[in-house]
Amino acid sequence: MNRLTLSALGITTLTAAWTFGATDVPSIAPSTKIVFNDNRDPAGALVDGLLELELEIVQGSWHLLGDDEPAGEVLAFAERGKAPSIPGPLIRVPLGTEVHVTVTNPLDTAIVIRGLGARHDGAIAPLRLAPGTTRDVQFMADVEGTYFYWGALTAARLGDRNFEDSQLSGVLAVDGPNTPTDDRIMMIGVWFDGRLPDGSPDFGREFLVINGRPWPHTERLTYDMGDSIRWRLVNTSSDTHAMHLHGFYFRVDARGDMVRDTLYWPQQRRMAVTERFPSGTTMSLVWSPDRPGGWIFHCHMSVHVAPNATMGPDRLSEEQRFLPLFQEGHHDADPNMHAVQGMGGLLMATYVRPPPGWVPNEPKRREMRLFINSVPASGGLSGRQFGYVLQEGDREPARDSVRLPGPTLVLRKGEPTSIRVFNRTDEPSQVHWHGLEIESYFDGVAGLGGYPERLTPAILPGDSFEIRITPPRAGSFMYHTHINDLRQQGSGLYGAFVVLDEGERWDPQTDRVFIFGETPFRDDEIPVLNGANPPEPITFRVGTTYRLRFMDITLNRPNTRLRFLRDGFPVLWMPLAKDGFDLPPGQRTLQRAERTIAVGETMDYRYTPDQPGELHLELRQGNGVLLFDQVVMVVQ
Ligand SMILES: [Cu+2]
């Protein structure tokens, strides 16, 4: 779990740990330069079905923020005769290849390497390397899939590896006869450039990387419309993430871990815009852009896309780094370039080239007006409460009207719609239309969306911006700020976005949104449901069928266990859609009302109460800690 929470930052008195500051990692003499590995070139020599690979463990300098920036001193794998790299050398072989790996540990400390072995047994013996020794292992690449290998000084779990050995990881990919080879492989890692006196990671010095680099240093990928974009992701960081693609669905084709990879058959596949991504797991996804422009793929946990920590003499403590992001937001040199200047960590960008003569069509549109308001908060961290307000009728809403959450925007599939967003606050903002297949320019990512010659701007104070959208799909979506989200989204800038099917009528009695957000200005860790905790219970009728739209737009929660209980037991409901995309019929089965939900996911269910009573909604953290347990429905 991420240690950083609103509550940790809500405490104005310094804790002992912060008062004493962070201790330095023992310094290592300047060493070999570590290079980045974009996982395109397989390592080793493959001759007659046998791959020979010699690996070494090397202490090196990792210039993750650029050559002119200070370097981290970490351990990395090197292929013999080549520079050490992060991630480590890519082992990628056809199914059935014999793999012979020799590993040398020149350090004066032992290293344990896991993941080098055949997969069919379901268990792989660790390779233990005493100081100054070389060992080898030979195994068959016997099961198709995406796997990884990793080394550690002491940790027995990936989740315990945060410091100098945290980048000792490499991908092991086994290609079947039909595996496309035009894919890209991305490995996610985390590294802490320091620890607190109690030995725990210092989140003021946290770096989250994709193939060895944090945003905006991650690789930029360029594609054409209609390309099949295949990515394999490997999470060797110590944390769970919630990976989110803007503008498009991706199809999840496989999920796995170090030893197993489950290649989904068509009925098991799902379309998603956000996928939970626990530590030590892998995923294969494919997507195909049908609209051009700049698009981002990122972790939806706000602290994982906050501006990167600083290194060297400019190092900041956790509090120095994050408190201003909650209090004031990141001060970009140019707010119109927020995505590039005000974000970091787990984010990568793609550019989809427009075909020659590309012109978006310009039909007549239904018009809506949405206001971003803010008022002084009655107390608390940021000092401002933010909120979206929709204009109803001819009069603009009052400047001091702020409600949590924002209004549920109801649009119709296929109906061209214009939403003009007015920013009446004192800071730049933008709106991201989460899960909606929208044009890049209107997607809400200032400085990256749109085209090089026409980038999406921030909506500056006093200014407005027109969003044009024609939703192609009915379903449950969200909208939220995409600037300074720790502060703006954490203080109320989010809402539900429902697209109705052709001919469908919005019935607020039977169609219910349950949107989770953070509690602004409270130094506890309790999410709010529809802006309140406890929420006002809703009355349901026995025998009536309801559609329940669950949406998670909390800040940093990838592992929330949701249960819907009567008398302590989950009721039965039927999942209908994930992220606004209808589930295939085989996945629409009556099941127990319990699921793990990540920030950035929406889930629709059908529920028909069969007896009177009170229904509780229960939320627990991944570690079981109770977050929320309230009566949300009374069935009569
Ligand atoms: Cu994350």
XYZ file of C-alpha atoms and ligand atoms in Angstrom:
637
model
C 0.000 0.000 0.000
C 1.057 3.507 -0.609
C 1.900 5.179 2.639
C 0.971 8.589 1.361
C -2.602 9.475 2.143
C -4.633 12.596 2.488
C -4.550 12.015 6.194
C -0.787 11.864 6.322
C -0.721 15.205 4.584
C -3.610 16.640 6.519
C -1.580 16.539 9.700
C -0.121 19.964 10.162
C 2.169 18.962 13.021
C 5.329 17.347 11.774
C 5.723 13.747 12.711
C 8.967 12.652 14.277
C 10.088 11.077 11.041
C 9.735 14.313 9.162
C 11.350 16.362 11.884
C 14.478 14.240 11.744
C 14.468 14.165 7.960
C 15.576 11.306 5.818
C 18.780 9.343 6.085
C 20.960 8.789 3.079
C 21.581 5.490 1.411
C 25.232 4.534 1.992
C 27.134 6.085 -0.862
C 28.676 3.883 -3.492
C 31.662 5.006 -5.526
C 30.761 6.489 -8.929
C 30.286 3.640 -11.260
C 29.307 2.368 -14.648
C 26.576 4.246 -16.452
C 23.305 2.318 -16.688
C 21.462 2.550 -20.002
C 17.730 2.300 -20.674
C 16.231 -0.795 -22.214
C 13.126 -0.319 -24.340
C 12.665 -4.103 -24.491
C 12.949 -4.399 -28.245
C 16.133 -6.378 -28.736
C 16.311 -9.844 -27.247
C 19.524 -10.546 -25.348
C 21.835 -13.538 -25.729
C 22.670 -15.746 -28.667
C 20.031 -18.119 -30.014
C 21.518 -20.985 -32.008
C 19.720 -24.195 -32.942
C 17.008 -23.826 -30.329
C 19.405 -22.957 -27.495
C 19.661 -19.451 -26.057
C 22.973 -18.710 -24.327
C 22.917 -15.657 -22.073
C 25.527 -14.463 -19.588
C 24.275 -12.002 -16.997
C 26.218 -9.961 -14.484
C 25.046 -7.881 -11.589
C 26.555 -4.408 -11.741
C 26.473 -1.372 -9.482
C 25.855 1.605 -11.689
C 24.725 5.191 -12.105
C 21.155 5.556 -13.246
C 20.453 8.931 -14.876
C 16.708 8.453 -14.879
C 15.962 12.197 -15.131
C 18.430 12.877 -17.938
C 22.175 12.836 -18.478
C 22.729 16.229 -16.858
C 20.779 15.370 -13.736
C 22.108 13.585 -10.657
C 22.160 9.815 -10.894
C 20.854 7.152 -8.599
C 23.284 4.428 -7.551
C 21.516 1.106 -7.982
C 22.108 -2.472 -9.015
C 21.282 -3.543 -12.547
C 21.602 -6.619 -14.723
C 24.070 -6.493 -17.599
C 24.548 -8.864 -20.466
C 28.248 -9.767 -20.423
C 30.216 -7.317 -22.548
C 27.386 -4.752 -22.595
C 26.332 -1.855 -20.392
C 24.008 -2.616 -17.489
C 20.419 -1.712 -18.294
C 17.097 -0.904 -16.666
C 15.052 -2.987 -17.182
C 17.505 -5.866 -17.381
C 18.242 -7.724 -20.627
C 15.147 -8.991 -22.434
C 14.893 -12.755 -22.684
C 12.532 -13.369 -25.596
C 12.448 -16.744 -27.268
C 10.156 -18.995 -29.281
C 8.207 -21.600 -27.364
C 10.318 -24.706 -26.829
C 13.662 -22.934 -26.734
C 16.250 -24.216 -24.249
C 17.480 -21.267 -22.218
C 20.904 -21.419 -20.557
C 21.570 -18.443 -18.299
C 24.815 -17.878 -16.417
C 24.722 -15.236 -13.685
C 27.750 -13.670 -11.999
C 27.494 -11.880 -8.694
C 30.666 -9.835 -8.154
C 29.224 -8.095 -5.083
C 30.325 -8.737 -1.531
C 26.762 -9.607 -0.648
C 24.488 -12.468 -1.632
C 21.811 -12.109 -4.306
C 18.770 -14.299 -4.899
C 17.335 -14.448 -8.411
C 13.836 -15.667 -9.081
C 11.963 -16.455 -12.248
C 14.612 -18.287 -14.260
C 13.061 -21.676 -14.851
C 10.442 -23.718 -16.643
C 6.837 -22.671 -16.014
C 4.889 -25.920 -16.174
C 5.642 -26.953 -12.600
C 4.086 -23.779 -11.221
C 7.144 -23.204 -9.034
C 10.636 -22.059 -9.895
C 13.562 -22.689 -7.578
C 15.388 -19.479 -6.599
C 18.952 -19.142 -7.821
C 21.081 -18.208 -4.814
C 24.368 -16.494 -5.556
C 26.891 -16.180 -2.757
C 29.210 -13.139 -2.904
C 31.689 -13.382 -5.769
C 30.195 -16.479 -7.376
C 28.851 -17.532 -10.744
C 26.014 -20.004 -11.215
C 24.036 -21.187 -14.157
C 20.615 -22.561 -14.840
C 19.125 -24.236 -17.902
C 15.447 -24.621 -18.549
C 12.972 -24.901 -21.372
C 10.774 -21.928 -22.324
C 7.855 -24.292 -22.074
C 4.702 -22.151 -21.796
C 3.781 -19.221 -24.039
C 3.351 -15.934 -22.227
C 4.836 -12.839 -20.612
C 6.902 -13.371 -17.467
C 9.806 -11.789 -15.653
C 12.876 -12.529 -13.589
C 14.127 -10.499 -10.663
C 16.908 -10.306 -8.136
C 17.001 -9.161 -4.554
C 19.477 -8.627 -1.752
C 17.122 -9.736 0.986
C 13.515 -9.329 -0.120
C 11.457 -12.460 -0.602
C 8.620 -10.493 -2.210
C 8.628 -7.862 -4.938
C 6.582 -5.715 -2.599
C 9.551 -5.450 -0.236
C 12.020 -4.262 -2.846
C 12.279 -0.488 -2.915
C 15.901 0.575 -2.832
C 19.214 -0.351 -4.472
C 18.017 -3.733 -5.746
C 14.619 -2.466 -6.916
C 15.619 -2.345 -10.601
C 17.017 -5.868 -10.773
C 14.231 -7.027 -13.068
C 13.948 -8.212 -16.643
C 11.248 -9.533 -18.941
C 11.040 -13.141 -20.050
C 8.704 -13.490 -23.032
C 7.895 -16.820 -24.633
C 6.359 -16.486 -28.079
C 3.965 -19.056 -29.458
C 3.666 -19.733 -33.170
C 0.866 -17.141 -33.460
C 2.279 -14.473 -31.130
C 2.431 -11.136 -32.970
C 5.953 -9.771 -32.849
C 5.068 -6.121 -33.501
C 4.266 -5.547 -29.830
C 6.004 -3.394 -27.257
C 6.972 -4.485 -23.771
C 6.854 -2.059 -20.866
C 8.157 -2.784 -17.392
C 6.986 -0.704 -14.448
C 9.334 -0.126 -11.535
C 9.623 1.970 -8.421
C 12.713 3.253 -6.646
C 13.110 5.292 -3.512
C 16.158 7.497 -3.365
C 16.184 7.300 0.406
C 14.513 5.910 3.446
C 13.149 7.227 6.678
C 14.921 6.530 9.991
C 12.675 3.510 10.562
C 13.889 2.037 7.255
C 10.651 2.580 5.358
C 10.627 4.292 1.947
C 10.657 8.093 1.886
C 7.777 9.041 -0.411
C 9.320 12.448 -0.895
C 11.977 10.622 -2.897
C 9.892 8.159 -4.871
C 10.464 7.511 -8.597
C 8.023 5.486 -10.671
C 9.384 4.411 -14.022
C 8.354 2.757 -17.272
C 11.262 0.965 -18.939
C 13.611 2.800 -16.609
C 12.325 6.335 -16.987
C 9.634 8.511 -15.377
C 7.403 10.829 -17.390
C 8.163 13.136 -19.242
C 11.289 11.096 -20.087
C 9.352 7.971 -21.067
C 9.418 6.898 -24.686
C 6.942 8.636 -27.031
C 5.231 6.194 -29.335
C 3.808 7.161 -32.725
C 1.135 5.193 -34.544
C -1.261 5.488 -37.433
C -5.031 5.301 -37.240
C -6.198 1.714 -37.488
C -2.955 0.206 -36.191
C -3.268 -2.710 -33.801
C -1.278 -1.486 -30.838
C -0.101 -4.370 -28.680
C 1.495 -3.736 -25.351
C 2.714 -6.225 -22.801
C 3.064 -4.728 -19.355
C 5.033 -6.124 -16.451
C 4.695 -4.648 -12.966
C 7.860 -5.301 -10.989
C 7.260 -2.290 -8.747
C 6.277 -2.821 -5.132
C 2.799 -1.296 -5.526
C -0.521 -1.871 -7.276
C -1.393 0.549 -10.075
C -4.566 1.400 -11.998
C -3.516 1.703 -15.630
C -5.777 3.995 -17.633
C -5.903 4.715 -21.361
C -7.409 7.952 -22.618
C -9.876 8.050 -25.479
C -10.049 4.331 -26.292
C -10.828 0.947 -24.873
C -8.105 -1.622 -24.734
C -8.843 -5.315 -24.877
C -7.246 -7.334 -22.109
C -5.922 -10.472 -23.809
C -3.896 -11.998 -20.995
C -3.148 -11.567 -17.323
C -0.383 -13.335 -15.494
C 2.419 -13.234 -12.986
C 6.008 -14.465 -12.739
C 5.099 -18.106 -13.268
C 1.716 -18.245 -15.014
C 0.132 -16.364 -17.871
C -3.544 -16.818 -18.673
C -4.206 -16.138 -22.329
C -7.888 -15.316 -22.450
C -10.148 -16.991 -24.934
C -12.599 -14.602 -26.604
C -15.425 -14.955 -24.061
C -13.023 -14.183 -21.204
C -11.597 -11.050 -22.763
C -12.787 -7.709 -21.531
C -12.660 -4.186 -22.800
C -11.391 -1.686 -20.273
C -10.180 1.855 -19.955
C -8.715 1.126 -16.519
C -7.149 -2.136 -15.379
C -5.960 -2.952 -11.846
C -2.334 -3.924 -12.012
C -0.993 -5.522 -8.810
C 2.700 -5.828 -8.045
C 4.227 -8.917 -9.618
C 1.639 -9.286 -12.371
C 1.650 -8.962 -16.151
C -0.936 -8.025 -18.760
C -1.231 -8.091 -22.527
C -3.487 -5.563 -24.125
C -4.376 -4.420 -27.601
C -6.075 -1.263 -28.834
C -6.671 0.397 -32.126
C -7.067 4.164 -32.523
C -9.848 5.376 -34.802
C -9.173 9.026 -33.962
C -5.863 10.860 -34.326
C -3.987 13.128 -31.924
C -2.077 12.948 -28.659
C -3.213 10.420 -26.063
C -1.864 9.341 -22.709
C -1.701 6.030 -20.850
C -1.062 6.393 -17.161
C -1.602 5.170 -13.646
C -4.788 6.724 -12.273
C -3.386 7.045 -8.768
C -2.754 10.756 -8.483
C 0.424 10.388 -6.419
C 1.861 8.127 -9.125
C 1.593 10.837 -11.785
C 2.552 13.748 -9.553
C 5.673 15.699 -10.595
C 8.759 13.572 -10.002
C 10.769 13.845 -6.847
C 13.969 15.834 -7.097
C 17.434 14.402 -6.644
C 20.768 15.671 -5.413
C 20.952 18.838 -3.310
C 17.350 19.787 -4.205
C 15.844 16.761 -2.495
C 12.569 17.418 -0.706
C 10.911 15.583 2.130
C 7.555 13.889 1.587
C 5.805 16.828 3.194
C 7.751 19.442 1.239
C 6.994 17.606 -1.961
C 3.319 16.812 -1.574
C 1.810 19.453 0.696
C 2.095 22.197 -1.941
C 0.457 19.906 -4.496
C -2.564 19.621 -2.230
C -2.511 23.223 -1.117
C -1.821 25.100 -4.303
C -1.253 22.634 -7.080
C 1.845 22.431 -9.201
C 3.049 25.777 -10.485
C 3.744 25.145 -14.121
C 5.881 27.577 -15.996
C 3.122 27.365 -18.620
C -0.256 26.019 -17.476
C -1.072 25.229 -21.102
C 1.732 22.664 -20.942
C 0.549 21.094 -17.686
C 0.789 17.490 -18.861
C 4.455 17.939 -19.687
C 5.503 20.265 -16.878
C 3.164 19.316 -14.067
C 3.045 15.533 -14.221
C 5.576 12.758 -13.713
C 5.897 9.085 -12.905
C 3.791 6.430 -14.584
C 2.654 8.147 -17.725
C 3.487 7.586 -21.363
C 2.250 9.360 -24.436
C 1.293 8.200 -27.880
C 0.715 10.272 -30.956
C -1.680 8.962 -33.583
C -0.926 10.593 -36.924
C -3.959 12.089 -38.651
C -4.411 10.832 -42.185
C -3.966 13.485 -44.893
C -6.941 15.829 -45.073
C -8.387 14.670 -41.720
C -11.272 16.926 -40.696
C -13.540 16.167 -37.744
C -17.168 16.546 -38.780
C -19.066 19.564 -37.487
C -22.765 18.828 -36.997
C -25.274 20.966 -35.136
C -24.988 20.273 -31.432
C -27.070 20.183 -28.303
C -25.556 22.792 -25.999
C -24.733 22.501 -22.315
C -22.881 24.913 -20.011
C -20.758 23.622 -17.149
C -19.123 25.877 -14.576
C -16.051 25.212 -12.461
C -16.670 27.034 -9.210
C -14.718 27.288 -6.015
C -15.441 28.725 -2.615
C -13.308 29.110 0.488
C -13.483 25.927 2.490
C -14.691 26.124 6.049
C -11.400 24.629 7.133
C -8.757 22.270 6.015
C -5.827 21.710 3.852
C -6.282 23.412 0.546
C -8.486 26.243 1.663
C -10.757 25.919 -1.371
C -13.695 23.682 -2.123
C -14.124 23.014 -5.846
C -17.173 21.875 -7.733
C -18.784 21.543 -11.145
C -22.183 23.180 -11.593
C -24.416 22.710 -14.626
C -26.509 25.588 -15.881
C -30.224 24.747 -15.750
C -32.432 27.109 -17.725
C -31.411 30.576 -18.859
C -29.635 31.838 -15.756
C -26.032 31.098 -14.975
C -25.550 29.321 -11.652
C -24.346 31.431 -8.740
C -20.599 31.820 -8.487
C -20.611 30.467 -4.953
C -22.656 27.356 -5.708
C -20.523 24.284 -5.145
C -21.872 20.780 -4.731
C -20.136 17.481 -4.280
C -19.967 15.587 -6.538
C -20.547 17.411 -9.800
C -23.913 16.932 -11.528
C -24.555 13.673 -13.341
C -24.331 14.673 -16.993
C -26.794 12.698 -19.097
C -26.045 12.503 -22.814
C -27.536 10.430 -25.579
C -25.643 8.029 -27.768
C -25.003 9.500 -31.189
C -26.240 12.978 -30.266
C -23.733 15.699 -31.146
C -23.261 17.722 -27.968
C -21.338 20.830 -27.049
C -20.362 21.402 -23.421
C -18.884 24.813 -22.788
C -16.836 24.757 -19.605
C -16.357 28.046 -17.756
C -13.532 28.326 -15.244
C -14.541 30.733 -12.499
C -11.772 29.697 -10.116
C -8.401 31.356 -9.600
C -6.380 28.503 -11.060
C -6.003 26.739 -14.399
C -8.113 23.649 -14.904
C -9.203 21.227 -17.616
C -11.787 18.452 -17.798
C -10.996 14.869 -18.755
C -13.912 12.822 -20.117
C -12.904 9.513 -18.595
C -13.703 6.482 -20.713
C -15.317 8.496 -23.467
C -14.260 7.957 -27.041
C -13.745 11.626 -27.691
C -11.492 13.637 -29.976
C -7.979 14.113 -28.653
C -8.224 17.906 -28.540
C -11.237 17.718 -26.178
C -9.816 14.965 -23.971
C -8.611 17.425 -21.319
C -4.841 16.912 -21.275
C -3.325 20.385 -21.523
C -0.100 20.480 -23.493
C -0.405 16.993 -24.942
C -3.886 16.418 -26.331
C -4.617 17.554 -29.862
C -1.879 18.066 -32.436
C 1.572 19.638 -32.273
C 0.233 22.716 -34.047
C -2.970 22.828 -31.976
C -2.447 21.450 -28.476
C -5.224 21.276 -25.909
C -4.884 24.397 -23.724
C -5.584 24.716 -20.030
C -8.807 26.540 -19.187
C -7.364 29.624 -17.538
C -9.156 31.542 -14.775
C -12.033 33.514 -16.261
C -11.820 31.670 -19.554
C -13.941 28.957 -21.130
C -13.395 25.983 -23.433
C -15.875 24.197 -25.628
C -15.930 20.408 -25.595
C -17.500 18.748 -28.600
C -18.531 15.188 -28.261
C -20.810 12.712 -29.969
C -20.801 9.693 -27.648
C -20.612 6.517 -29.732
C -21.570 4.196 -26.881
C -24.146 4.071 -24.083
C -22.732 3.446 -20.615
C -21.308 4.778 -17.351
C -18.411 7.199 -17.468
C -16.881 9.968 -15.378
C -15.500 13.431 -15.825
C -12.835 14.982 -13.668
C -10.092 17.594 -13.675
C -6.787 16.658 -15.283
C -4.757 19.483 -13.774
C -3.410 19.359 -10.237
C -5.694 16.452 -9.501
C -4.360 15.862 -5.979
C -5.792 19.256 -5.101
C -8.643 19.844 -7.563
C -10.071 16.353 -7.825
C -9.425 15.731 -4.130
C -11.476 18.876 -3.412
C -14.472 17.979 -5.546
C -13.831 18.337 -9.297
C -15.423 15.108 -10.472
C -18.811 13.798 -11.497
C -20.690 11.009 -13.241
C -21.338 10.985 -16.965
C -24.095 8.718 -18.243
C -24.753 8.044 -21.908
C -28.208 6.665 -22.690
C -28.910 4.308 -25.543
C -31.115 5.364 -28.428
C -34.706 5.346 -27.230
C -33.676 4.885 -23.582
C -35.178 7.248 -21.002
C -33.322 8.376 -17.892
C -35.287 7.163 -14.893
C -33.629 8.538 -11.762
C -35.750 6.213 -9.616
C -34.372 2.972 -10.998
C -31.070 4.142 -12.484
C -28.653 5.008 -9.700
C -25.131 6.392 -9.662
C -22.843 5.453 -6.762
C -19.688 7.511 -7.194
C -16.836 7.318 -4.694
C -14.527 10.257 -4.090
C -12.296 11.528 -1.345
C -13.512 13.506 1.626
C -12.131 16.995 1.156
C -10.518 18.603 4.180
C -10.730 15.644 6.529
C -7.652 14.169 8.016
C -9.033 10.659 7.926
C -9.046 8.183 5.088
C -12.743 7.766 4.481
C -14.104 8.016 0.971
C -17.457 9.653 0.350
C -20.319 8.110 -1.593
C -22.156 10.625 -3.780
C -20.417 13.360 -1.818
C -21.449 12.234 1.651
C -20.581 9.893 4.452
C -22.967 8.654 5.634
C -25.022 9.057 2.473
C -28.776 9.471 2.503
C -30.257 5.951 2.141
C -32.368 5.402 -0.965
C -35.680 3.560 -0.918
C -35.933 0.554 -3.230
C -38.958 -1.636 -3.944
C -39.103 -5.406 -3.761
C -39.424 -6.849 -7.250
C -38.307 -3.721 -9.093
C -35.180 -3.994 -11.237
C -32.503 -1.341 -10.779
C -29.365 -0.386 -12.638
C -26.541 0.471 -10.252
C -23.620 2.423 -11.702
C -20.549 2.233 -9.468
C -17.738 4.673 -10.167
C -14.438 5.066 -8.328
C -12.782 8.446 -8.653
C -10.905 8.453 -5.366
C -7.307 9.630 -5.552
C -4.976 6.782 -4.723
C -6.944 3.607 -4.111
C -6.266 0.742 -6.530
C -7.417 -2.077 -4.220
C -10.796 -1.241 -2.710
C -12.875 -4.311 -1.850
C -16.527 -3.461 -2.413
C -19.347 -5.568 -0.979
C -23.086 -5.015 -1.046
C -24.569 -6.757 1.961
C -27.849 -7.753 3.549
C -27.563 -9.174 7.076
C -23.816 -9.361 6.561
C -23.966 -11.452 3.386
C -23.474 -10.282 -0.198
C -26.697 -10.070 -2.198
C -26.821 -11.406 -5.746
C -26.477 -9.065 -8.687
C -25.625 -9.286 -12.353
C -22.677 -7.367 -13.813
C -23.662 -5.582 -17.014
C -20.703 -3.429 -18.018
C -17.196 -2.396 -17.044
C -15.882 1.091 -17.812
C -19.030 1.724 -19.865
C -18.459 -1.248 -22.174
C -21.112 -3.959 -22.120
C -19.812 -7.305 -20.884
C -20.129 -10.304 -23.208
C -23.176 -12.480 -22.429
C -21.042 -15.188 -20.806
C -19.906 -12.737 -18.137
C -23.442 -11.511 -17.343
C -24.270 -14.054 -14.708
C -25.896 -13.674 -11.324
C -23.113 -13.455 -8.766
C -22.283 -12.401 -5.238
C -22.088 -8.652 -4.821
C -18.387 -8.339 -4.083
C -15.576 -7.037 -6.242
C -12.260 -5.257 -6.044
C -12.512 -1.877 -7.696
C -9.701 0.485 -8.603
C -9.682 4.231 -8.982
C -10.694 4.987 -12.558
C -13.071 2.026 -12.981
C -16.820 2.033 -13.464
C -19.010 -1.072 -13.043
C -22.703 -1.426 -13.872
C -24.918 -4.007 -12.189
C -28.523 -5.129 -12.449
C -30.151 -5.740 -9.098
C -33.672 -6.820 -8.193
C -34.370 -6.823 -4.434
C -36.309 -9.943 -3.436
C -37.113 -9.088 0.159
C -37.392 -6.029 2.408
C -34.468 -4.957 4.537
C -31.479 -2.680 4.845
C -28.589 -2.937 2.418
C -25.088 -2.007 3.481
C -22.320 -0.932 1.205
C -18.967 -1.927 2.603
C -15.564 -0.778 1.384
C -12.307 -2.208 2.657
C -8.725 -1.467 1.798
C -6.701 -4.256 0.234
C -5.298 -5.045 3.695
C -8.800 -5.527 5.093
C -9.083 -2.221 6.954
C -12.692 -1.032 6.917
C -13.159 2.267 5.056
C -16.892 2.615 4.721
C -19.887 0.696 6.031
C -23.193 2.470 5.658
C -26.808 1.687 4.939
C -27.287 2.928 1.407
C -30.635 1.340 0.571
C -33.785 0.507 2.398
C -35.850 -2.064 0.530
C -39.613 -1.911 1.124
Cu 0.166 3.790 -9.727
